[in-house]
mmCIF file of C-alpha atoms in Angstrom:
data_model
loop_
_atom_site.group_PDB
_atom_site.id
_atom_site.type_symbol
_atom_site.label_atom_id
_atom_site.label_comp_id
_atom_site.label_asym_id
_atom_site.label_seq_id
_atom_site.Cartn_x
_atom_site.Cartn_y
_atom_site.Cartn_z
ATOM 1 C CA UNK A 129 34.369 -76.042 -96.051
ATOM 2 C CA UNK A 130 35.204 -74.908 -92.677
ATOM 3 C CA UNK A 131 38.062 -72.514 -91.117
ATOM 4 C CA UNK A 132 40.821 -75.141 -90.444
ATOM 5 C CA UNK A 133 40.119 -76.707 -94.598
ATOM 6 C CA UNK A 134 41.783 -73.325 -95.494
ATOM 7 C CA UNK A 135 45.114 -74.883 -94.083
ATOM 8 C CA UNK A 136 45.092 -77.413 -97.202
ATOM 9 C CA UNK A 137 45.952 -74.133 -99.492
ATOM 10 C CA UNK A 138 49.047 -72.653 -97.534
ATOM 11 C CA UNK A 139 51.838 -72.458 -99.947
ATOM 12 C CA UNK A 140 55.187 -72.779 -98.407
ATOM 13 C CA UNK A 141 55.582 -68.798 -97.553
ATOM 14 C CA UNK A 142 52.549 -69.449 -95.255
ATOM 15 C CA UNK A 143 50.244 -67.618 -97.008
ATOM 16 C CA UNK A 144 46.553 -69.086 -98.049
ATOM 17 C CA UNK A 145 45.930 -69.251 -101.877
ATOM 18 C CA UNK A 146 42.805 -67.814 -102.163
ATOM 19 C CA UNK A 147 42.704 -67.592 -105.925
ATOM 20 C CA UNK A 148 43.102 -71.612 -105.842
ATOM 21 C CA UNK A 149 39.973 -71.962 -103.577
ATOM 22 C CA UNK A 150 38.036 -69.044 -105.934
ATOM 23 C CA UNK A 151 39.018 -71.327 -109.250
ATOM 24 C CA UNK A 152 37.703 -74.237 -107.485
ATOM 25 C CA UNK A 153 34.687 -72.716 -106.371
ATOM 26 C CA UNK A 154 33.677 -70.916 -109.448
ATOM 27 C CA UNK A 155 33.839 -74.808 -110.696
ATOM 28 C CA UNK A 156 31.176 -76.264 -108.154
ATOM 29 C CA UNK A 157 34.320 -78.499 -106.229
ATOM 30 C CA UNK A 158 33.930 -76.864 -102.927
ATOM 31 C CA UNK A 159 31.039 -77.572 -100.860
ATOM 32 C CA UNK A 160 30.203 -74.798 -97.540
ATOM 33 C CA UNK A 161 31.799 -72.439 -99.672
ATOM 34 C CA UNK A 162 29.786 -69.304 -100.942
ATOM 35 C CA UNK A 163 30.561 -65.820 -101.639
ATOM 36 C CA UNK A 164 29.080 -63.149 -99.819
ATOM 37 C CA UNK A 165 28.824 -59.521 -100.486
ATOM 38 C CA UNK A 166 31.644 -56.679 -101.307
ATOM 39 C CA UNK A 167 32.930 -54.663 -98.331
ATOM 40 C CA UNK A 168 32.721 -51.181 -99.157
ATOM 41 C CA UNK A 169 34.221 -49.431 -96.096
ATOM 42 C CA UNK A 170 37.443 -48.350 -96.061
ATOM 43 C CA UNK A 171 39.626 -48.314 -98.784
ATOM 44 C CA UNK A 172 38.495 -48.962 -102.774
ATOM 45 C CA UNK A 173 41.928 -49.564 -103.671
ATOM 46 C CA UNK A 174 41.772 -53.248 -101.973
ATOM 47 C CA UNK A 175 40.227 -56.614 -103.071
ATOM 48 C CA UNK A 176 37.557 -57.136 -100.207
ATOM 49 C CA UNK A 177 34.883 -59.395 -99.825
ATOM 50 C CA UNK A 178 32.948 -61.569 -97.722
ATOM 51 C CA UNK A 179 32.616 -65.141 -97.972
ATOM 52 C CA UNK A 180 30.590 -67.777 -95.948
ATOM 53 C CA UNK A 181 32.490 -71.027 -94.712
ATOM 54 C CA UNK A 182 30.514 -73.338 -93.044
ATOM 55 C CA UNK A 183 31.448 -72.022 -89.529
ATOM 56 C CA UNK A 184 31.994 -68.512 -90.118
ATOM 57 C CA UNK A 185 32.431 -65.752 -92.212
ATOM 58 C CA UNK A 186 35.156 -64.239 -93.262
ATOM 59 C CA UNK A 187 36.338 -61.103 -95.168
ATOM 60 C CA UNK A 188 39.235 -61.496 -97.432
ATOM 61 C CA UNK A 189 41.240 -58.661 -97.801
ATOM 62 C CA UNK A 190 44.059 -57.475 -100.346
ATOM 63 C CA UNK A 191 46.897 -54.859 -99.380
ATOM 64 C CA UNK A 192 47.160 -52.047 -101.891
ATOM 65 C CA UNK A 193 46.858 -52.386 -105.625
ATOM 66 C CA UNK A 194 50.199 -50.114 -106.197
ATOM 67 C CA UNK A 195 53.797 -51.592 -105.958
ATOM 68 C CA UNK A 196 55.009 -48.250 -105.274
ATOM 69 C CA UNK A 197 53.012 -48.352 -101.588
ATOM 70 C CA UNK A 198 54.182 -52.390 -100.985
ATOM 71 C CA UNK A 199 54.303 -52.765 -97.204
ATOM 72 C CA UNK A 200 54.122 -55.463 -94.626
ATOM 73 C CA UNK A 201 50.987 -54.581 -93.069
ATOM 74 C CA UNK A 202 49.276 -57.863 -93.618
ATOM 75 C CA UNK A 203 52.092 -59.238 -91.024
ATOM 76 C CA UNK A 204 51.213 -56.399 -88.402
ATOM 77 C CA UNK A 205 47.845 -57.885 -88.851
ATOM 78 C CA UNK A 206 48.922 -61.550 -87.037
ATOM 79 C CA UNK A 207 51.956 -60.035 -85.003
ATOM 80 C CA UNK A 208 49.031 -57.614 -82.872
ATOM 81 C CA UNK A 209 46.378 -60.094 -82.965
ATOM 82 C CA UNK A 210 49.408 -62.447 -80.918
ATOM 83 C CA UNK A 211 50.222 -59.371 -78.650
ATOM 84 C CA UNK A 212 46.714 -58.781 -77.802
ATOM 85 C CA UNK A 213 46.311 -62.426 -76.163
ATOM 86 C CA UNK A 214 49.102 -61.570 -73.653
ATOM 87 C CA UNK A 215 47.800 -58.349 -72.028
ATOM 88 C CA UNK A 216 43.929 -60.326 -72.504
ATOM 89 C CA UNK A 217 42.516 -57.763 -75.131
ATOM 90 C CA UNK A 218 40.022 -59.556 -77.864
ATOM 91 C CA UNK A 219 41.092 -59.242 -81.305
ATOM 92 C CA UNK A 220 39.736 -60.444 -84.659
ATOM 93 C CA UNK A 221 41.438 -63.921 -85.963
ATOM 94 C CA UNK A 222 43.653 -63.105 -88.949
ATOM 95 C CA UNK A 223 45.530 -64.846 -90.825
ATOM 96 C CA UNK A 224 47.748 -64.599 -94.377
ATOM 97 C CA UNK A 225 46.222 -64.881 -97.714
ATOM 98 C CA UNK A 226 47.177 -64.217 -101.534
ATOM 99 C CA UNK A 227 43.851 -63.021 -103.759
ATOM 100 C CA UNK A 228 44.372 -61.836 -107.201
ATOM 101 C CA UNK A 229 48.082 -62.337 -106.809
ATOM 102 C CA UNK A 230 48.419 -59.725 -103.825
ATOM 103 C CA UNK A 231 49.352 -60.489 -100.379
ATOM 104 C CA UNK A 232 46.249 -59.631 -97.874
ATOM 105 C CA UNK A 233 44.889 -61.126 -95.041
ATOM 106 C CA UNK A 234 41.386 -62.843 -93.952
ATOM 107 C CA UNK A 235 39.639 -61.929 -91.144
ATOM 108 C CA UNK A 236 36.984 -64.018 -89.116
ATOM 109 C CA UNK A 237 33.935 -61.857 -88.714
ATOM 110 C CA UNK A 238 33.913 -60.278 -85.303
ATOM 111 C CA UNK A 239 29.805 -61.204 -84.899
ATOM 112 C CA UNK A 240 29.492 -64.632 -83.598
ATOM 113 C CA UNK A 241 25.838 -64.542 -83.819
ATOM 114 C CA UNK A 242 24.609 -62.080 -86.250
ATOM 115 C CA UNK A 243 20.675 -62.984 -85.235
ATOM 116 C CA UNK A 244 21.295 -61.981 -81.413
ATOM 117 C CA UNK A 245 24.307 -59.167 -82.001
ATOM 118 C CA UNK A 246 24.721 -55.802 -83.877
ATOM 119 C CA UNK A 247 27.711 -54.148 -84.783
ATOM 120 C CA UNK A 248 27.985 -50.091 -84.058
ATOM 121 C CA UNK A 249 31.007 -48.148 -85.520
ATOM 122 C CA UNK A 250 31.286 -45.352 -83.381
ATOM 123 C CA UNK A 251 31.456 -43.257 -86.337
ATOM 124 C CA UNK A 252 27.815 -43.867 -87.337
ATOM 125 C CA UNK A 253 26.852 -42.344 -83.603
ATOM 126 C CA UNK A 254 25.618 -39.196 -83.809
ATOM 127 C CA UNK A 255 26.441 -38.190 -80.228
ATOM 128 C CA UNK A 256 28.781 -35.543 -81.178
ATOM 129 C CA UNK A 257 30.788 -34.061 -83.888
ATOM 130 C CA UNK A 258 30.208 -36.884 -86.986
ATOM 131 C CA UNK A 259 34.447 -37.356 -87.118
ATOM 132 C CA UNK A 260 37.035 -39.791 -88.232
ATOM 133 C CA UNK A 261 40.402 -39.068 -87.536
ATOM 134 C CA UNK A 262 41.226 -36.597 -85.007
ATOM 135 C CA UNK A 263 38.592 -37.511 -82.504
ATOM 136 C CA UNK A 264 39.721 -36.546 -78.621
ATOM 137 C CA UNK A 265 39.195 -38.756 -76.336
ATOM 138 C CA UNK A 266 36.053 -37.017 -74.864
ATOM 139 C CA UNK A 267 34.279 -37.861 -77.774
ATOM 140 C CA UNK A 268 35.121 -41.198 -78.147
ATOM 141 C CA UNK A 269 33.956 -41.781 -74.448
ATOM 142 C CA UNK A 270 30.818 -39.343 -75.363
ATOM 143 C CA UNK A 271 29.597 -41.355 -78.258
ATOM 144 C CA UNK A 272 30.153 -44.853 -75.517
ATOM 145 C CA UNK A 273 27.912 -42.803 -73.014
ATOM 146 C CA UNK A 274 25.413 -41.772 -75.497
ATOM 147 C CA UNK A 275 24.582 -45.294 -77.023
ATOM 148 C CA UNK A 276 24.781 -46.696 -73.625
ATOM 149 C CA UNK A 277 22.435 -44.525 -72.347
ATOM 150 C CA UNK A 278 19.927 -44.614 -75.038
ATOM 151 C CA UNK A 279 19.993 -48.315 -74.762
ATOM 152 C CA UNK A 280 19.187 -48.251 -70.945
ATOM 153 C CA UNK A 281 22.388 -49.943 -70.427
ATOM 154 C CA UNK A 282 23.296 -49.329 -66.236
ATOM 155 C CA UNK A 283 25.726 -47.173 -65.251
ATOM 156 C CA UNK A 284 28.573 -49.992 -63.974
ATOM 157 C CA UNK A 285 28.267 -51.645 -67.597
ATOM 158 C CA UNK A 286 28.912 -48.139 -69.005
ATOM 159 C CA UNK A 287 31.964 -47.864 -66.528
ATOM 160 C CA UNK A 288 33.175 -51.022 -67.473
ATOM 161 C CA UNK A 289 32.947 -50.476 -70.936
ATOM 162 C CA UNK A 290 35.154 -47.283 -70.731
ATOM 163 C CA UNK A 291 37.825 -48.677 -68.841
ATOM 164 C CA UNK A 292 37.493 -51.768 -71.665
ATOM 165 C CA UNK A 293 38.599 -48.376 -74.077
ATOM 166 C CA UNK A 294 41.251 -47.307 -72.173
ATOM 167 C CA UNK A 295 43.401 -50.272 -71.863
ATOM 168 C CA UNK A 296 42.499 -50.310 -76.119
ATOM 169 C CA UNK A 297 44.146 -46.708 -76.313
ATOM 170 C CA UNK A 298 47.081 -47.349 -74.247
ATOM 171 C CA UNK A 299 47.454 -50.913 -76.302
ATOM 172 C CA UNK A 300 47.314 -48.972 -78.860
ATOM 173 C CA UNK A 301 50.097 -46.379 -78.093
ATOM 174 C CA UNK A 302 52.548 -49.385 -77.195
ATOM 175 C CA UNK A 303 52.073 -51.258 -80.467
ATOM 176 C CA UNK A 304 51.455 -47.494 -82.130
ATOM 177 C CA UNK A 305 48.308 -48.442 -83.844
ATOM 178 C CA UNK A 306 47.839 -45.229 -86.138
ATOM 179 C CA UNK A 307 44.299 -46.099 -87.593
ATOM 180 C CA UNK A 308 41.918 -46.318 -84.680
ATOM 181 C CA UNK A 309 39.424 -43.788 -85.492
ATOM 182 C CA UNK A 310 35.948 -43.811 -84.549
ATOM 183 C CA UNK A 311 35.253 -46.199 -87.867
ATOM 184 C CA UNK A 312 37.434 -48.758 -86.279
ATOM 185 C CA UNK A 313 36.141 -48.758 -82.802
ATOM 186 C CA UNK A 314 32.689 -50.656 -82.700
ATOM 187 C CA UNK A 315 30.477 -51.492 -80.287
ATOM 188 C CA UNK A 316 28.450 -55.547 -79.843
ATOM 189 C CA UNK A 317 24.597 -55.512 -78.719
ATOM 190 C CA UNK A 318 22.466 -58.154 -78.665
ATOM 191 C CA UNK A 319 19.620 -56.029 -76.809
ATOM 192 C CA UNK A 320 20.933 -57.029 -73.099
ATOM 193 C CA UNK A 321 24.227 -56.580 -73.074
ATOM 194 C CA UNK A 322 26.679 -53.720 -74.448
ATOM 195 C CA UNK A 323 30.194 -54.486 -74.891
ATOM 196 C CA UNK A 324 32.946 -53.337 -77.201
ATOM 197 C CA UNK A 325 33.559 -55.568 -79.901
ATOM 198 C CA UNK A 326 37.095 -57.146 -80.320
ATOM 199 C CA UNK A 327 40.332 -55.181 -81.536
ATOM 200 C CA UNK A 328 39.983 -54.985 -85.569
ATOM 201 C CA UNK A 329 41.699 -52.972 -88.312
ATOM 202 C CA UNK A 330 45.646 -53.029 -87.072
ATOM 203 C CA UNK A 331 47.423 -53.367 -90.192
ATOM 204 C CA UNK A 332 48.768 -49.604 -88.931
ATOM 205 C CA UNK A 333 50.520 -51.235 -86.476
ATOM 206 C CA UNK A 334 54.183 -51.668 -85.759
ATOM 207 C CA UNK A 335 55.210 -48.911 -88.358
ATOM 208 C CA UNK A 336 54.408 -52.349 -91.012
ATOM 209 C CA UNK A 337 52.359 -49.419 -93.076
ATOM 210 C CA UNK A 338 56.096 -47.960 -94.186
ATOM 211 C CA UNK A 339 56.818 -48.827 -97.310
ATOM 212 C CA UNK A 340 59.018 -52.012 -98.148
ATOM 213 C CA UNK A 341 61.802 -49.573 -99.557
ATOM 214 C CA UNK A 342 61.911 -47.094 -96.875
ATOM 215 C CA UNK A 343 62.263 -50.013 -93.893
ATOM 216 C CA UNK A 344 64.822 -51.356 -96.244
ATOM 217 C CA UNK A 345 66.377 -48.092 -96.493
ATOM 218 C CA UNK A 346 66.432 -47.534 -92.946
ATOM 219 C CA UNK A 347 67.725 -51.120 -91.737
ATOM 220 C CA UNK A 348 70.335 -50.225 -93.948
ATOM 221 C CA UNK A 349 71.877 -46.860 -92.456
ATOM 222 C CA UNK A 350 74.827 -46.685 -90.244
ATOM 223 C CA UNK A 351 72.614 -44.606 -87.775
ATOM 224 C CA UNK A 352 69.127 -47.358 -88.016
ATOM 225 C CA UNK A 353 69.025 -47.568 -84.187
ATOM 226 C CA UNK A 354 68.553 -43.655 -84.083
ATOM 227 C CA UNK A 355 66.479 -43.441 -87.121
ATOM 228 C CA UNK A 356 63.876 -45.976 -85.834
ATOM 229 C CA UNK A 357 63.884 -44.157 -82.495
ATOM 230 C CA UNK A 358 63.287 -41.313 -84.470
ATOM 231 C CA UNK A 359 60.180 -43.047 -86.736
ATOM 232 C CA UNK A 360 58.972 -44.602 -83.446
ATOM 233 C CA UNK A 361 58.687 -41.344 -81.181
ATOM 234 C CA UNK A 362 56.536 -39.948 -84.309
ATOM 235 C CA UNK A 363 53.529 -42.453 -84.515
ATOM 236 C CA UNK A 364 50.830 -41.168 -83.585
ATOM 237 C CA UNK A 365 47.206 -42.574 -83.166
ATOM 238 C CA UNK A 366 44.054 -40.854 -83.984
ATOM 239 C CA UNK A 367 42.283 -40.128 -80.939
ATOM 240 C CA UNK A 368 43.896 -36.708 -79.402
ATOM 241 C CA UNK A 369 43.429 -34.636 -76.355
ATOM 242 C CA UNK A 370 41.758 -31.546 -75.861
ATOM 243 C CA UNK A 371 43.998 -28.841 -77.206
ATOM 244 C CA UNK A 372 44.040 -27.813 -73.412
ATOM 245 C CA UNK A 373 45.490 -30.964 -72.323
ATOM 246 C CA UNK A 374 48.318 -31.289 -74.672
ATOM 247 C CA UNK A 375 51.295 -29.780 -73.979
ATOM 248 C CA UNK A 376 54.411 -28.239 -76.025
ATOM 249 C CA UNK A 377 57.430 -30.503 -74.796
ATOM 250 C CA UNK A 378 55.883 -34.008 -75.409
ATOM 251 C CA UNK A 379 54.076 -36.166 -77.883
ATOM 252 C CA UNK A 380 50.868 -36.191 -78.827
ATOM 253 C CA UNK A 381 51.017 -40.452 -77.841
ATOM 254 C CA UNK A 382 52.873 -39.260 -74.320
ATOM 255 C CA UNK A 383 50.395 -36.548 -73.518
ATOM 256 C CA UNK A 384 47.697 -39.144 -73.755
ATOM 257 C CA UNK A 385 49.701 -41.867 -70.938
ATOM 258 C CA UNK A 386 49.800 -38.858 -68.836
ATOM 259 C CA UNK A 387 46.784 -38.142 -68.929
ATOM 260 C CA UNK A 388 45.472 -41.492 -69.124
ATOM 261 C CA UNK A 389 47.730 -42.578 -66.453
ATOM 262 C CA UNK A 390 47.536 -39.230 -63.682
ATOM 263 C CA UNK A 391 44.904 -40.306 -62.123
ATOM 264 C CA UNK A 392 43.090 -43.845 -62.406
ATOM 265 C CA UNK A 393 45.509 -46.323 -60.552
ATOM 266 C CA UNK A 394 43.662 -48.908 -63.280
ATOM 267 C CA UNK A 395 45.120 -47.487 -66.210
ATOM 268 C CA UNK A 396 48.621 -47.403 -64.733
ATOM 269 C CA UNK A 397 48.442 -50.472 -63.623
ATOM 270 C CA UNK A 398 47.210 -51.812 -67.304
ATOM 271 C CA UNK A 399 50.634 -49.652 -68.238
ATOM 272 C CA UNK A 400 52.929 -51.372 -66.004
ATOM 273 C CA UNK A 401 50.937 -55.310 -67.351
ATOM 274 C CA UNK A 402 51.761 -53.994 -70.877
ATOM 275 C CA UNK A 403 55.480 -53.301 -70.365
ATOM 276 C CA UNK A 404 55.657 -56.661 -68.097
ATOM 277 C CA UNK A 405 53.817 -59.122 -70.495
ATOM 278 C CA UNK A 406 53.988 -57.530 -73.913
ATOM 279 C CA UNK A 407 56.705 -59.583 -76.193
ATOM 280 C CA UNK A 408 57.117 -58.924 -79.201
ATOM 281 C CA UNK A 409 60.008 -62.147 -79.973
ATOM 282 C CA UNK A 410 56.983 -64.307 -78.811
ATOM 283 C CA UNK A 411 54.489 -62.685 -80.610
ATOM 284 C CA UNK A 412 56.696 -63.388 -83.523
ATOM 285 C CA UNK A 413 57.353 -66.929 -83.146
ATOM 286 C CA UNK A 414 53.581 -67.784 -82.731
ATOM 287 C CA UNK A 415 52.886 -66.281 -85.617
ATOM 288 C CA UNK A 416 55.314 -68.075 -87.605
ATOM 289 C CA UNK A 417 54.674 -71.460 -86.450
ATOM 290 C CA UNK A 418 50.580 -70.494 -86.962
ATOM 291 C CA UNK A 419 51.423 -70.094 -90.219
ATOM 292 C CA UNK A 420 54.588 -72.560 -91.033
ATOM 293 C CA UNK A 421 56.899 -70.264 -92.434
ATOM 294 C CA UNK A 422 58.661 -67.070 -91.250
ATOM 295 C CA UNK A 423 58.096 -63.918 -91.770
ATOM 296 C CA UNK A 424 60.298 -61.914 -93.512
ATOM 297 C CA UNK A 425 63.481 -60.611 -92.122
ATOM 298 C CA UNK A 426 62.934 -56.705 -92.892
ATOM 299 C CA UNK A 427 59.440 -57.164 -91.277
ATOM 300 C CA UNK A 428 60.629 -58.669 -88.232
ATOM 301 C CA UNK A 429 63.958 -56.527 -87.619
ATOM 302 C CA UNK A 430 61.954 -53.246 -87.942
ATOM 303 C CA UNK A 431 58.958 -54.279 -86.191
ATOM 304 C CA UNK A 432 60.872 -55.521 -83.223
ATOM 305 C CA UNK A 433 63.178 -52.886 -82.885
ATOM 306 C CA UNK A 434 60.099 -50.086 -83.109
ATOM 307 C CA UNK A 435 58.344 -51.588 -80.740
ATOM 308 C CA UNK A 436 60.982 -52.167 -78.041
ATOM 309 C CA UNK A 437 61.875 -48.802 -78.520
ATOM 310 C CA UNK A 438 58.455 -47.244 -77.789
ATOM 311 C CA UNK A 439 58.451 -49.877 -75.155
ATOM 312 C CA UNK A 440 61.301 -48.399 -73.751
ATOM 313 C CA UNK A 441 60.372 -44.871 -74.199
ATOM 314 C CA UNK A 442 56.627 -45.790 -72.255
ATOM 315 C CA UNK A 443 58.356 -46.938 -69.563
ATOM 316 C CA UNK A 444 60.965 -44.030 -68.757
ATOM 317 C CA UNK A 445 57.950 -41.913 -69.486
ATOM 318 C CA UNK A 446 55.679 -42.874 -66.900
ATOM 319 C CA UNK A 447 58.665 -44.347 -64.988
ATOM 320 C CA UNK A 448 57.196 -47.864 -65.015
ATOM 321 C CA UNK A 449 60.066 -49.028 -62.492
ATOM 322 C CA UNK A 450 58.923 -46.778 -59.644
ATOM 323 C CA UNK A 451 56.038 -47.723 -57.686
ATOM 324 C CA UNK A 452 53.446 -44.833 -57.455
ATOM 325 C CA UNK A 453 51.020 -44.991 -54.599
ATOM 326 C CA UNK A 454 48.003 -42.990 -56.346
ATOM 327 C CA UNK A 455 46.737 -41.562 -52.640
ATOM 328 C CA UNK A 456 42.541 -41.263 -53.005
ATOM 329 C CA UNK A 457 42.194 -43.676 -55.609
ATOM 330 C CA UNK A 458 40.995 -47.422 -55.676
ATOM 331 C CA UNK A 459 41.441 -49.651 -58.236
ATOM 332 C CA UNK A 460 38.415 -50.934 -57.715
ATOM 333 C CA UNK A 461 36.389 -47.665 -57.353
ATOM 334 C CA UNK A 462 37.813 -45.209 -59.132
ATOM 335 C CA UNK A 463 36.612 -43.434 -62.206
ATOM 336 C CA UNK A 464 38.069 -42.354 -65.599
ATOM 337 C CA UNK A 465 38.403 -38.487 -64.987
ATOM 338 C CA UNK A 466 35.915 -37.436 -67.703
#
């Protein structure tokens, strides 16, 4: 069995039935089919494992066990993967599945070649404090350095690498991703060359993580536009500043474009391709006709209004409309101001 056999089990919602292929299996009818090991990162209340298709590997994943906690995460999953391809940023393939009667999602393992690459979570680098959420930014960029440098990796790969992580951070404050912590930022090495692997882990994206009833809820107000302006000015990720870098008067997300965006003419301009290119309609649509079916109407109201707000509220931040001449800096030359 290979990826695109999968297709044969969508059911009409566009979801894969992955208990239909496990029955089968379990009965010796599916050849290139063969079940892996359990995942054991992240969370234990979540079917995951890993399977082997004849092309790749992939890790099927269940949303939470709980009713109470129902969200529509496994759609942020597919909607960020599609934004991701219009500013250029690699992301894991997802797509929609059903295991043990609970939507999820399956994931195509980010290694193409596991005899020639290995796969570093930043959290297992010792470079500095051994943290999960809450890292700053210098850390994040610390732990890059360190690996890089105890690899031998030259300095212009290193540089390239961290402006790689910057454009990641401020994708990540426009589709306010609020579970990239050093676990879900990994780095590829195959022994030559050092790269970050691609985007994985954004079912915190979108505000999808809210509950089913309190999007519901909310879509349902007299005041929604002002409440989701509200919920989307409050997403936050988990990389930080220095306490000396944040201010009192803005948000933790705005403090970091500032200060992402003072100084390298790069990351403004990576700013200014985001607000330009970044649509979340289209992202939409793709994802429906990926999977045949659409995606439900509470998902798609509240993610697209969220995001166009923060969209809006990026740009009239770092007043995307004005063109800023950043005087001593090159876009080719200059450096991230760490």
């Amino acid at each position: 069995m290979k990826l695109q056999d999968l297709e044969k089990f969508r059911d009409n919602e566009g979801f894969i039935d992955f208990d239909k292929i496990l029955k089968l299996y379990e009965k010796g009818l599916i050849d290139g089919f063969q079940e892996g090991l359990p995942e054991t990162r992240g969370s234990a209340e979540k079917f995951k494992h890993w399977f082997e298709l004849e092309d790749c590997d992939i890790l099927a994943r269940s949303t939470m066990f709980t009713d109470e906690i129902a969200t529509y995460t496994e759609y942020a999953e597919l909607i960020t993967e599609e934004l991701a391809k219009q500013v250029e940023i690699p992301c894991a393939h997802y797509d929609l599945i059903k295991v043990n009667g609970i939507n999820g999602n399956l994931s195509v393992n980010i290694i193409e070649d596991e005899d020639r690459q290995s796969l570093t979570a930043l959290s297992q680098n010792q470079a500095s404090l051994e943290v999960m959420k809450g890292s700053t930014i210098d850390e994040v960029i610390e732990k890059i350095n360190y690996f890089s440098v105890t690899q031998g990796i030259e300095r212009d790969s290193i540089k390239s690498i961290n402006r790689e992580l910057i454009k990641r951070v401020i994708f990540d404050i426009y589709t306010m991703q609020t579970d990239r912590h050093l676990g879900n930022i990994s780095l590829l090495y195959d022994g030559d060359e050092l790269k970050l692997s691609p985007l994985y882990d954004n079912e915190c994206s979108l505000m999808l993580d809210k509950t089913k009833s309190d999007i519901d809820d909310i879509l349902k107000s007299e005041d929604k536009d002002k409440k989701i302006k509200i919920y989307a000015s409050l997403q936050e990720g988990c990389i930080n500043l220095d306490d000396e870098d944040r201010t009192i008067d803005s948000a933790g997300w705005e403090d970091m474009l500032y200060f992402l965006c003072d100084e390298p003419g790069y990351a403004r301009d990576f700013a200014k391709e985001c607000s330009t290119k970044l649509n979340i309609d289209k992202a939409i649509e793709n994802v429906e006709k990926r999977i045949g079916a659409e995606i439900p109407k509470q998902a798609k109201e509240f993610a697209t209004l969220g995001f166009n707000q923060r969209k809006e509220s990026i740009e009239n931040a770092l007043m995307l409309d004005i063109d800023v001449e950043m005087e001593g800096f090159d876009n080719d030359d200059d450096e991230y101001p760490i």
